[in-house]
XYZ file of C-alpha atoms in Angstrom:
246
model
C 6.669 -21.453 0.211
C 8.137 -18.629 -1.838
C 7.310 -17.943 -5.447
C 8.514 -15.137 -7.784
C 7.331 -13.955 -11.182
C 7.823 -11.048 -13.519
C 6.177 -9.723 -16.628
C 6.394 -6.695 -18.857
C 3.702 -4.116 -18.169
C 2.599 -1.998 -21.112
C 1.089 0.325 -18.615
C 4.288 1.027 -16.795
C 6.537 0.451 -19.967
C 8.940 -1.863 -18.064
C 9.366 -5.275 -16.424
C 7.801 -5.656 -12.913
C 8.846 -8.287 -10.325
C 6.250 -9.913 -8.047
C 6.848 -12.242 -5.118
C 4.645 -14.431 -3.039
C 5.131 -16.202 0.347
C 2.706 -18.898 1.649
C 0.427 -21.258 -0.114
C -3.145 -20.626 1.056
C -5.165 -18.265 3.151
C -6.118 -14.591 3.019
C -4.062 -12.663 0.486
C -2.100 -9.653 1.862
C -0.400 -7.360 -0.505
C 2.422 -5.441 1.159
C 4.047 -2.618 -0.702
C 7.755 -1.973 -0.277
C 9.179 1.375 0.683
C 9.949 4.064 -1.878
C 13.017 2.478 -3.544
C 12.278 -1.136 -2.633
C 11.723 -4.171 -4.882
C 9.401 -7.114 -4.534
C 11.686 -8.971 -2.139
C 12.462 -5.995 0.180
C 9.991 -7.188 2.747
C 11.724 -10.647 2.873
C 15.126 -8.950 3.440
C 13.542 -6.886 6.177
C 12.204 -9.989 7.881
C 8.474 -9.373 7.346
C 7.859 -12.930 6.041
C 9.695 -14.225 9.129
C 7.585 -12.021 11.374
C 4.442 -13.415 9.824
C 5.579 -16.947 9.472
C 3.207 -18.407 12.030
C 0.293 -17.347 9.797
C 1.953 -18.492 6.580
C 2.876 -21.923 8.037
C -0.650 -22.340 9.460
C -2.180 -21.728 5.958
C -4.015 -18.619 7.266
C -2.528 -16.142 4.893
C -0.242 -15.570 2.000
C 1.826 -12.391 1.364
C 2.341 -10.680 -2.039
C 4.658 -7.772 -2.967
C 5.841 -5.937 -6.148
C 8.548 -3.580 -7.061
C 8.019 -0.033 -6.090
C 8.002 1.436 -9.588
C 6.501 4.950 -8.894
C 8.338 5.385 -5.512
C 11.672 4.404 -7.174
C 11.209 6.854 -10.087
C 10.560 9.633 -7.491
C 13.685 8.805 -5.625
C 15.947 8.657 -8.734
C 14.183 11.728 -10.228
C 13.278 9.739 -13.394
C 12.189 12.070 -16.102
C 10.329 15.153 -15.628
C 7.871 15.760 -12.589
C 5.003 15.345 -14.979
C 6.360 11.895 -16.132
C 6.653 10.895 -12.461
C 3.018 11.967 -11.820
C 2.005 9.978 -14.885
C 3.848 6.973 -13.651
C 2.233 7.040 -10.184
C -1.240 6.915 -11.726
C -0.105 4.151 -14.080
C 1.374 2.170 -11.184
C -2.072 2.185 -9.549
C -3.651 0.947 -12.859
C -1.076 -1.801 -12.891
C -2.053 -2.787 -9.297
C -5.769 -2.867 -10.071
C -5.708 -4.205 -13.649
C -2.661 -6.612 -13.628
C -1.607 -7.502 -10.084
C -5.016 -7.969 -8.572
C -6.139 -10.403 -11.336
C -2.757 -12.230 -10.926
C -3.336 -12.606 -7.170
C -6.871 -13.793 -7.665
C -5.679 -16.365 -10.262
C -3.060 -17.568 -7.901
C -5.722 -17.845 -5.142
C -8.059 -19.681 -7.473
C -10.909 -17.147 -6.815
C -12.284 -14.414 -9.009
C -13.639 -12.368 -6.051
C -11.531 -13.111 -3.037
C -11.005 -9.839 -1.024
C -7.398 -8.707 -0.497
C -5.835 -6.932 2.419
C -3.266 -4.185 1.501
C -0.522 -2.588 3.496
C 2.756 -0.758 3.387
C 5.048 1.642 5.358
C 6.213 5.138 4.461
C 5.599 5.515 0.691
C 4.248 2.024 0.762
C 1.572 3.375 3.162
C 0.497 5.861 0.499
C 0.333 3.123 -2.099
C -1.806 1.036 0.242
C -4.163 3.954 0.931
C -4.303 4.818 -2.791
C -5.054 1.150 -3.815
C -8.026 0.673 -1.310
C -9.444 4.106 -2.216
C -9.054 3.436 -5.994
C -10.226 -0.238 -5.893
C -12.521 -0.627 -2.860
C -14.157 -3.613 -4.803
C -10.907 -5.527 -4.565
C -9.248 -4.463 -1.204
C -11.120 -4.870 2.087
C -8.765 -3.523 4.693
C -5.632 -1.269 4.589
C -2.810 -1.060 7.002
C -0.870 2.229 6.506
C 2.273 2.507 8.636
C 4.218 5.638 9.174
C 2.677 7.065 5.943
C 3.672 9.997 3.844
C 0.521 10.945 1.933
C 1.264 14.465 0.644
C 3.941 14.183 -2.197
C 3.451 17.474 -3.828
C 6.296 18.999 -1.659
C 8.714 16.475 -3.397
C 7.562 16.974 -6.864
C 7.996 20.740 -6.831
C 5.747 21.266 -9.895
C 2.045 22.004 -10.528
C -0.197 18.932 -9.875
C -1.338 17.287 -13.030
C -4.594 15.413 -13.668
C -2.597 12.147 -13.322
C -1.318 12.986 -9.956
C -4.763 14.212 -8.661
C -6.276 10.861 -9.594
C -3.381 9.003 -7.995
C -3.448 10.971 -4.676
C -6.299 10.038 -2.369
C -5.844 13.168 -0.181
C -6.462 15.214 -3.238
C -9.390 13.516 -4.881
C -11.280 11.996 -1.931
C -12.862 15.406 -1.009
C -14.526 15.465 -4.405
C -15.501 11.748 -4.476
C -19.219 10.874 -4.605
C -21.603 8.086 -5.827
C -21.260 4.293 -5.788
C -17.510 4.332 -5.517
C -17.695 6.259 -2.278
C -20.482 3.992 -1.058
C -18.276 1.063 -1.532
C -15.338 2.601 0.015
C -17.445 3.316 3.119
C -17.700 -0.427 3.598
C -13.998 -0.770 3.977
C -11.568 -0.083 6.876
C -8.333 1.805 6.927
C -5.833 1.653 9.897
C -3.233 4.375 10.032
C -0.476 3.613 12.469
C 2.602 5.700 13.274
C 5.315 6.121 15.780
C 6.282 9.500 17.095
C 10.048 8.942 17.326
C 12.834 9.803 14.975
C 11.767 10.660 11.426
C 8.100 9.948 12.081
C 5.349 12.361 11.394
C 2.033 11.247 12.828
C 0.390 14.449 11.656
C 0.381 12.950 8.107
C -1.802 10.144 9.444
C -4.153 12.577 11.228
C -4.487 14.666 8.062
C -5.466 11.564 5.995
C -7.743 10.412 8.649
C -9.596 13.706 8.740
C -10.190 13.483 4.988
C -11.314 9.949 5.189
C -13.636 10.664 8.163
C -15.174 13.632 6.410
C -16.251 11.262 3.662
C -17.561 8.600 6.082
C -14.875 6.065 5.434
C -14.106 3.968 8.519
C -10.636 4.484 9.783
C -8.553 4.614 12.972
C -5.208 6.407 13.872
C -2.956 4.509 16.224
C -0.019 6.311 17.924
C 2.884 4.041 19.026
C 4.564 6.762 20.938
C 7.983 8.371 20.891
C 10.041 5.168 21.259
C 9.004 3.879 17.869
C 10.938 5.401 14.917
C 10.646 5.257 11.155
C 12.224 1.946 10.475
C 11.628 -1.786 9.925
C 11.563 -2.808 13.591
C 8.495 -0.600 14.137
C 6.791 -1.819 11.043
C 7.351 -5.518 11.839
C 5.893 -4.995 15.250
C 2.901 -3.212 13.702
C 2.376 -6.019 11.305
C 2.559 -8.678 14.039
C 0.002 -6.691 16.080
C -2.465 -5.899 13.425
C -2.472 -8.877 11.095
C -4.932 -10.852 13.122
C -7.436 -7.920 13.223
C -7.241 -6.987 9.530
C -7.082 -10.593 8.110
C -9.625 -11.980 10.449
C -7.309 -14.472 12.068
C -7.163 -15.884 15.464
C -4.399 -14.065 17.378
C -3.738 -17.304 19.258
């Protein structure tokens, strides 16, 4: 049921690991947290949480290394380098990983659901906003969407184009028209280390551009950790992947 792969990406100038769980069904790309690798979601029991859908052939899960998030955590290079890498990571997703997923699914146009938690939520939001022709729904859990406070440097053109909360206000034309046909769900707890205001700020920008979205608060008992995100995934997967909850 599990398959792993890796390849050297010229865009990222490094090797990238990719993992897949499941054999058939709707593809769901789940990004790891900031420092995570392609198999983090397995270690954190996400594949077990969604095992009923995997075993029923209703869906298959993909993940990859958190290249840009890891670079931010380790302070790789200069802030400008890290901003460049964030933009390149999105290019890797759209130009390398999406084609690989579609090849694995045996379809050139299959729609992909995308999700993630914390920094992974930012990557999920960025992916669907950048490539609305590839991704149909996004689940953004406990997201952190404004990274400029961590970079502590003037925002570059690379970062502007990688950060949906920065470029969406200026987006127009066919790209925006296509994004308006997609759906983004922003879920967050309000317990320890959670900041639901990040989700509301992102939702306000999306709503101002006519992009369908919803913010769900899970309340103060849910904290910024994997038990919260596993429960969110189990709750929302039927809705986002068009599956029968039964």
